[in-house]
PDB file of C-alpha atoms in Angstrom:
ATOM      1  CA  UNK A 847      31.324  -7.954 -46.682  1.00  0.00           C
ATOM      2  CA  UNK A 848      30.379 -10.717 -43.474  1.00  0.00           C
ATOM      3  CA  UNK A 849      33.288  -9.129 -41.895  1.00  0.00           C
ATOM      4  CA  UNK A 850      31.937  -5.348 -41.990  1.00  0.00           C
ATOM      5  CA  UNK A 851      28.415  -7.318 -40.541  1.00  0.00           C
ATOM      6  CA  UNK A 852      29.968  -8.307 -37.505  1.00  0.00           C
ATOM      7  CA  UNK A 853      30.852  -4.709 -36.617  1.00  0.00           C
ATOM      8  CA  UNK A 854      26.989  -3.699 -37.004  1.00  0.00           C
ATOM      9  CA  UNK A 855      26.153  -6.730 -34.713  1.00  0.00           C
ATOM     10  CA  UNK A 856      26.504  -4.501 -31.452  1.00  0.00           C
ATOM     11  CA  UNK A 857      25.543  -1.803 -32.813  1.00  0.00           C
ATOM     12  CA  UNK A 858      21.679  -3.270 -33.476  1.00  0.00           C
ATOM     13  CA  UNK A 859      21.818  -4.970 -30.154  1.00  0.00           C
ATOM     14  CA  UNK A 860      22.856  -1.248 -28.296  1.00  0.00           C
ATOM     15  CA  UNK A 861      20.007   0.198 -30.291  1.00  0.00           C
ATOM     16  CA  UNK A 862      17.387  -2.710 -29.593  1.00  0.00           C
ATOM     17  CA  UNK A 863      18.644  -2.472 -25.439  1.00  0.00           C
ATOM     18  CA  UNK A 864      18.288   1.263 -25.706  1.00  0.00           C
ATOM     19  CA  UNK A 865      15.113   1.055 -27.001  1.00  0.00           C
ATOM     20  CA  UNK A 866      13.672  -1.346 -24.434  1.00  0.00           C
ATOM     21  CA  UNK A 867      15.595   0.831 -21.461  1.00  0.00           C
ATOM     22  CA  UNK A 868      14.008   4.093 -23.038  1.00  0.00           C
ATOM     23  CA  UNK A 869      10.324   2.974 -22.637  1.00  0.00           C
ATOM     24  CA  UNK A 870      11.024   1.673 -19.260  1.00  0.00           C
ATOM     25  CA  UNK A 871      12.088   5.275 -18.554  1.00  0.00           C
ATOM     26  CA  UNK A 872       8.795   6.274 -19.503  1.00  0.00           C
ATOM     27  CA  UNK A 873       6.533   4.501 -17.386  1.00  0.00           C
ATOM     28  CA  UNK A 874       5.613   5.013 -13.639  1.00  0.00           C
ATOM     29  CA  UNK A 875       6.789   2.919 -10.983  1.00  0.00           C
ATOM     30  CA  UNK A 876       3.841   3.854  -9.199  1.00  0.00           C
ATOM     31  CA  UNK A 877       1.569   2.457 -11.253  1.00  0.00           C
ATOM     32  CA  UNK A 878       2.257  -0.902 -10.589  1.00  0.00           C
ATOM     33  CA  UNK A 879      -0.623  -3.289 -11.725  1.00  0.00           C
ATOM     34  CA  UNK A 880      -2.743  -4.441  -8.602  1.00  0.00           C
ATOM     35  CA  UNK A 881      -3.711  -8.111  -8.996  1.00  0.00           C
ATOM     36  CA  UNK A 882      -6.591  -7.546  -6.448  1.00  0.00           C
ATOM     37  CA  UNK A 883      -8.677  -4.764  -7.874  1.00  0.00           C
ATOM     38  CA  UNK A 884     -12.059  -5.953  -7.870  1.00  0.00           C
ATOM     39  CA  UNK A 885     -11.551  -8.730  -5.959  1.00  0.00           C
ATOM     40  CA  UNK A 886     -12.255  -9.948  -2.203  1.00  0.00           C
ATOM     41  CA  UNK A 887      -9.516  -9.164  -0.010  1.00  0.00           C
ATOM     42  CA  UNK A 888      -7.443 -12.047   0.704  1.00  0.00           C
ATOM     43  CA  UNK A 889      -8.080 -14.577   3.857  1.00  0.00           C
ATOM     44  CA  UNK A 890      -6.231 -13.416   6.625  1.00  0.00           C
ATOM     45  CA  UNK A 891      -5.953 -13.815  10.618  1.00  0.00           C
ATOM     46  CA  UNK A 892      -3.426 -11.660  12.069  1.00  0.00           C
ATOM     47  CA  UNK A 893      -2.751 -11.555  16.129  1.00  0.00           C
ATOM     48  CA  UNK A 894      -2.801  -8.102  17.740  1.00  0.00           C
ATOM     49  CA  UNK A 895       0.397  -5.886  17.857  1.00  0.00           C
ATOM     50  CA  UNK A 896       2.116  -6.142  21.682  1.00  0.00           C
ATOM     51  CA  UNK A 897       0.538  -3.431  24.195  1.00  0.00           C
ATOM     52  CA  UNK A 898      -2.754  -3.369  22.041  1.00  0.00           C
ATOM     53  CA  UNK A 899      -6.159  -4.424  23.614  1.00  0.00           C
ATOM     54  CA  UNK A 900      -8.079  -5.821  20.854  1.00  0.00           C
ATOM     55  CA  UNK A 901      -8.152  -8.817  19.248  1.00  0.00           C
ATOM     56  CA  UNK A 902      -5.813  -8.324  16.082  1.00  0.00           C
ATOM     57  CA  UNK A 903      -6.959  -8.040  12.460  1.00  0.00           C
ATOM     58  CA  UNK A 904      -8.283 -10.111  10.264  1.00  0.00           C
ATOM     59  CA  UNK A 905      -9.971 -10.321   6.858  1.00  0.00           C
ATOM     60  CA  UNK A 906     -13.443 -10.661   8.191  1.00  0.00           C
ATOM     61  CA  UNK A 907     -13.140  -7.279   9.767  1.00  0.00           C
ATOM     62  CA  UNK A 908     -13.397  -5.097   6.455  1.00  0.00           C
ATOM     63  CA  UNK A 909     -17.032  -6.528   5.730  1.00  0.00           C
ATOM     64  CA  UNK A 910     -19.670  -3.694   6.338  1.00  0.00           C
ATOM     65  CA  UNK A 911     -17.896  -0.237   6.151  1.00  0.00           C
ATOM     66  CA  UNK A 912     -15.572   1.354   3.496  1.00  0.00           C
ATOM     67  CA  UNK A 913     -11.979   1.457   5.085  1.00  0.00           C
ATOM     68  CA  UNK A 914      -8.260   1.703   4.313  1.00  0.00           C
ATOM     69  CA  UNK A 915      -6.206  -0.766   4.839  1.00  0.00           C
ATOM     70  CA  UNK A 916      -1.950   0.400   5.485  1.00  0.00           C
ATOM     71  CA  UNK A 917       0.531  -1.147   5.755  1.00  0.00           C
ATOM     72  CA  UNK A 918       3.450   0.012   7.880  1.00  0.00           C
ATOM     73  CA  UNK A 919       6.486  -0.501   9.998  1.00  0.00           C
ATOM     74  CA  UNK A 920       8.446   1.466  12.446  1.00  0.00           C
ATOM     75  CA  UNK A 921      11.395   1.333  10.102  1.00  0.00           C
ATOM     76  CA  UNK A 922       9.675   2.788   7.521  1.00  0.00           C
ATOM     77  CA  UNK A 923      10.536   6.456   6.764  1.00  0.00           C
ATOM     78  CA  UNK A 924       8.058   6.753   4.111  1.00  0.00           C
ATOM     79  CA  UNK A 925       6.025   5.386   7.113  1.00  0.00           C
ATOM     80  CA  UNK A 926       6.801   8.631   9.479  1.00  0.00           C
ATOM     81  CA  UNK A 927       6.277  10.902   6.751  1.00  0.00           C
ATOM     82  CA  UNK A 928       3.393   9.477   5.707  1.00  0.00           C
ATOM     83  CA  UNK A 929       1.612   9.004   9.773  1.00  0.00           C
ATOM     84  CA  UNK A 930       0.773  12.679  10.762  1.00  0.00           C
ATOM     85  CA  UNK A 931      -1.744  12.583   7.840  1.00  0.00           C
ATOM     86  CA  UNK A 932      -2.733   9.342   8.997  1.00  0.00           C
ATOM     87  CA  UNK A 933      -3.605  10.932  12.569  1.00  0.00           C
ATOM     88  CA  UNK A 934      -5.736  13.892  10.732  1.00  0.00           C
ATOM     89  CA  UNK A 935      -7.722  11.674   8.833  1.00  0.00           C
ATOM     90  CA  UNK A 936      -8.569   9.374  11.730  1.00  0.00           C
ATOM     91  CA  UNK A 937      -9.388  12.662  13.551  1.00  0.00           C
ATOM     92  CA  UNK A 938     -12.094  13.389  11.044  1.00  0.00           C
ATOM     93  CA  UNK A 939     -13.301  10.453  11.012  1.00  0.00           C
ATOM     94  CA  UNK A 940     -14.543  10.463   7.152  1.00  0.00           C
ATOM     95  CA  UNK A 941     -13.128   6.851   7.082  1.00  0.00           C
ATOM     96  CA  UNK A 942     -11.813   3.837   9.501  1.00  0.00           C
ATOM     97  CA  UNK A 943      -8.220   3.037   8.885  1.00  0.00           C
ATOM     98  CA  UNK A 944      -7.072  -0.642  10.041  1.00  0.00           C
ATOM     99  CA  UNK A 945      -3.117  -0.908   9.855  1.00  0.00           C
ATOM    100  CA  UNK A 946      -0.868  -4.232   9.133  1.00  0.00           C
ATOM    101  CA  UNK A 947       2.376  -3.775  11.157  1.00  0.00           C
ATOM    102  CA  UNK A 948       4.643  -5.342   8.660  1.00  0.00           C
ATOM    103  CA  UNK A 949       8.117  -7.450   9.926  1.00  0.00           C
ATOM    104  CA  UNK A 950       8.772  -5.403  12.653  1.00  0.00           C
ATOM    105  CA  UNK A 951      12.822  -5.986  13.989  1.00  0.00           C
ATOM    106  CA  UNK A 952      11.694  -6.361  17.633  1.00  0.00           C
ATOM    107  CA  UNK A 953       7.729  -7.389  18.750  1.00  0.00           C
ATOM    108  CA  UNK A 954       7.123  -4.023  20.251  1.00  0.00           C
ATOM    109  CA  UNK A 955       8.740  -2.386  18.020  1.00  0.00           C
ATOM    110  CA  UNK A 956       4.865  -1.321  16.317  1.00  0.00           C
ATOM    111  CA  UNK A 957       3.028  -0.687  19.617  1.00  0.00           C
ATOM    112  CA  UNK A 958       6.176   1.668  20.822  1.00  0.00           C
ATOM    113  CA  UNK A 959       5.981   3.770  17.349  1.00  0.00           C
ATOM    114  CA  UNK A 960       2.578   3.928  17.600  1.00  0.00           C
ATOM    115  CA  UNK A 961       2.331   5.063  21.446  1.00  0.00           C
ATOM    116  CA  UNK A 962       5.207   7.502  20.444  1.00  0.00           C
ATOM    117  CA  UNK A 963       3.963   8.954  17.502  1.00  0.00           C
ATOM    118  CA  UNK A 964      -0.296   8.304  18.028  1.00  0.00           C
ATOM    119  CA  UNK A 965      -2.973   5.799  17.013  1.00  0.00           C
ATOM    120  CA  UNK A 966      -4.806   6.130  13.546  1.00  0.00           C
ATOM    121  CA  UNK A 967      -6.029   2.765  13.103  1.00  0.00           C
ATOM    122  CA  UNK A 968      -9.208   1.011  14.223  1.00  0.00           C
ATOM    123  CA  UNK A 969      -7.271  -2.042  14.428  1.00  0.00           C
ATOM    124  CA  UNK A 970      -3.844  -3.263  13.768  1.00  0.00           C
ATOM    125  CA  UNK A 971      -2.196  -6.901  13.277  1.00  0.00           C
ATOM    126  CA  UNK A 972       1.158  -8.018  13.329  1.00  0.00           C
ATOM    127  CA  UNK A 973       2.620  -9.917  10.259  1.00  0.00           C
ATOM    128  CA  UNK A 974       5.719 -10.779  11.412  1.00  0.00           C
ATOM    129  CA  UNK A 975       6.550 -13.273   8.465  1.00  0.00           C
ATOM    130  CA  UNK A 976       4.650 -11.059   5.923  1.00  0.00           C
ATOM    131  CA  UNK A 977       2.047 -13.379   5.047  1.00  0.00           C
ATOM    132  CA  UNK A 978      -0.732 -10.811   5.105  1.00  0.00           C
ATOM    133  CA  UNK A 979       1.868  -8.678   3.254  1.00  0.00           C
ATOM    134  CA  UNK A 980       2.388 -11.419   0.793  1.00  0.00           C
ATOM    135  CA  UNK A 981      -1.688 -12.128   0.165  1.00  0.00           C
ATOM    136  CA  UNK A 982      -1.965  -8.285  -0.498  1.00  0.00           C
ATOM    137  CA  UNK A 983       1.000  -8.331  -2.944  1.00  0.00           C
ATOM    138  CA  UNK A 984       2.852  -5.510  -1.051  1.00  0.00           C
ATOM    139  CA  UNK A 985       6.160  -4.306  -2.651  1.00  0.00           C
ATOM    140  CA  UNK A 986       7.292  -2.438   0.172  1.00  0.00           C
ATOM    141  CA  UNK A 987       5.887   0.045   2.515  1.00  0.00           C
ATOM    142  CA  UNK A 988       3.833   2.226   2.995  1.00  0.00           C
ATOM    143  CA  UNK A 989       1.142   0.844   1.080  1.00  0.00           C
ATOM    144  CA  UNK A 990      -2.388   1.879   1.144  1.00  0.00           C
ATOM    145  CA  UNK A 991      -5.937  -0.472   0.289  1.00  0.00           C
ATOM    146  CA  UNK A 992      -9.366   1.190  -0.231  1.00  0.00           C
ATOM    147  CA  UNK A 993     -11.602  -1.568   0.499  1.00  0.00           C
ATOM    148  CA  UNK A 994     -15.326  -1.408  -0.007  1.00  0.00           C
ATOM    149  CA  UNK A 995     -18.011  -2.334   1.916  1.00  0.00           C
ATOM    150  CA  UNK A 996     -18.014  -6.375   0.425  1.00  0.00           C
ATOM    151  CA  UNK A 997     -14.661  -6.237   1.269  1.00  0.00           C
ATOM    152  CA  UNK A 998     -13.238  -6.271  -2.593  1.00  0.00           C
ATOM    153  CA  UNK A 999     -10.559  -4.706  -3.331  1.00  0.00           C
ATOM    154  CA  UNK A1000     -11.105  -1.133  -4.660  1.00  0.00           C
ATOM    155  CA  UNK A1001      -7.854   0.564  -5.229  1.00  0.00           C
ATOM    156  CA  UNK A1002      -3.852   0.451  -3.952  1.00  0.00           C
ATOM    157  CA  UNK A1003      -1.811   2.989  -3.700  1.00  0.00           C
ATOM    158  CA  UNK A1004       1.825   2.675  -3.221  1.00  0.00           C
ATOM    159  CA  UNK A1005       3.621   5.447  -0.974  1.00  0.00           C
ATOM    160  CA  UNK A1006       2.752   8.020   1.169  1.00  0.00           C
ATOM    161  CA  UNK A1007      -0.602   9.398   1.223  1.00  0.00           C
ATOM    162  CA  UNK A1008      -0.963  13.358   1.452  1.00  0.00           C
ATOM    163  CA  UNK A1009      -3.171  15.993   1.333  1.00  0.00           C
ATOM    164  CA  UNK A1010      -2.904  16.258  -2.553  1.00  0.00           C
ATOM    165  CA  UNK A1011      -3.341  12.468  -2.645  1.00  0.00           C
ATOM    166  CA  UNK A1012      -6.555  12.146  -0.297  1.00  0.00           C
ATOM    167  CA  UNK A1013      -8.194  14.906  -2.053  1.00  0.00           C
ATOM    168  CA  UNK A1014      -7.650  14.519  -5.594  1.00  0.00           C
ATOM    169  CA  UNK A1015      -7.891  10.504  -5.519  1.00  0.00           C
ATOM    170  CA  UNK A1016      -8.540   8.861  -2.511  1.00  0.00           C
ATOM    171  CA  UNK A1017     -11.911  10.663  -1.003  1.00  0.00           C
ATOM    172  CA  UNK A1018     -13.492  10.777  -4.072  1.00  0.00           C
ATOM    173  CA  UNK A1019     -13.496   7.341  -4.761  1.00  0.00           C
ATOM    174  CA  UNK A1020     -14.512   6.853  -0.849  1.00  0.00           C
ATOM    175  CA  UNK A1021     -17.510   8.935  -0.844  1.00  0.00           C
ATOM    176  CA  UNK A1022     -18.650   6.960  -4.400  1.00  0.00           C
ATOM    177  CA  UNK A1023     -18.043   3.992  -2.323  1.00  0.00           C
ATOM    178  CA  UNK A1024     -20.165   5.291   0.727  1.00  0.00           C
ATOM    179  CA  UNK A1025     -22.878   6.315  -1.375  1.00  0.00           C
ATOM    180  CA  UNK A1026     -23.434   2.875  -3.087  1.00  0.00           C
ATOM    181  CA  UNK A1027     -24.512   1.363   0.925  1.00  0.00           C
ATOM    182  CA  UNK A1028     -27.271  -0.461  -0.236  1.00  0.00           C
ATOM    183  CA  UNK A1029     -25.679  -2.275  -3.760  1.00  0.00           C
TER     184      UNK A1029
END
């Protein structure tokens, strides 16, 4: 009898893995949980990207307007896709982007893509070392932070934005946002 027992042994353990493996399956990789939702954004100073002439980025510059906060890299296909909807939204002007040039391989590497492919962002830093990319809890890039006027934290999205994206999601919980001036 302990002999036939040892033969189920896998067997339970395949099942109890497959289990596990199939609910994984299920869920959304997307949908990652965001640490800072409803929080302030996290204290950061980063110096301007090379061939830029403002100051850089920092935390204390999302304090008084609604605004998105990407992060991207010239290396980042997602990141190309992703930038001519970047330039139309910035051309309409329904909401100041700010971008974080994340561990660029060379230091002009941002301010070249940028000049090549146009400008969204109201400002830009460089985080080299990803320690603005670290604060945020970025998981790769292109990564996208609707910050409210407090500067908290409102919602992340991970990915591209699009069309579908901004109007279904993203502009709805802006103009909430921009309503709500005064609280």
């Amino acid at each position: 009898m302990h002999s036939r027992l040892i033969f189920y042994i896998p067997l339970a353990l395949f099942c109890i893995i497959s289990i596990y493996l199939g609910i994984g399956l299920t869920l959304d990789p997307k949908k990652l949980p965001n640490m800072l939702e409803g929080k302030p954004v996290p204290v950061f100073k980063l110096p301007p990207i090379k061939n830029r002439d403002d100051n850089g980025f920092s935390s204390t510059d999302l304090i008084g307007a609604v605004s998105l906060v990407n992060i991207f890299g010239s290396w980042c296909a997602a990141c190309r896709i992703e930038h001519p909807f970047l330039m139309e939204l910035h051309a309409g002007g329904k909401v100041t982007i700010h971008g974080i040039n994340w561990r660029e391989e060379s230091p002009d590497g941002g301010s070249s893509w940028l000049k090549r492919y146009g400008d969204p962002y109201n400002l830009v830093g460089d985080d080299p070392h990803s320690k603005a990319a670290i604060a945020f809890g970025v998981t790769g890039a292109p990564e996208t932070f609707l910050i409210d006027q407090k500067g908290v934290v409102r919602y992340k999205h991970i990915g591209p934005i699009n069309r579908k994206i901004w109007k279904d999601l993203l502009w709805p919980m802006i103009e909430k946002l921009q309503t709500k001036k005064g609280s």
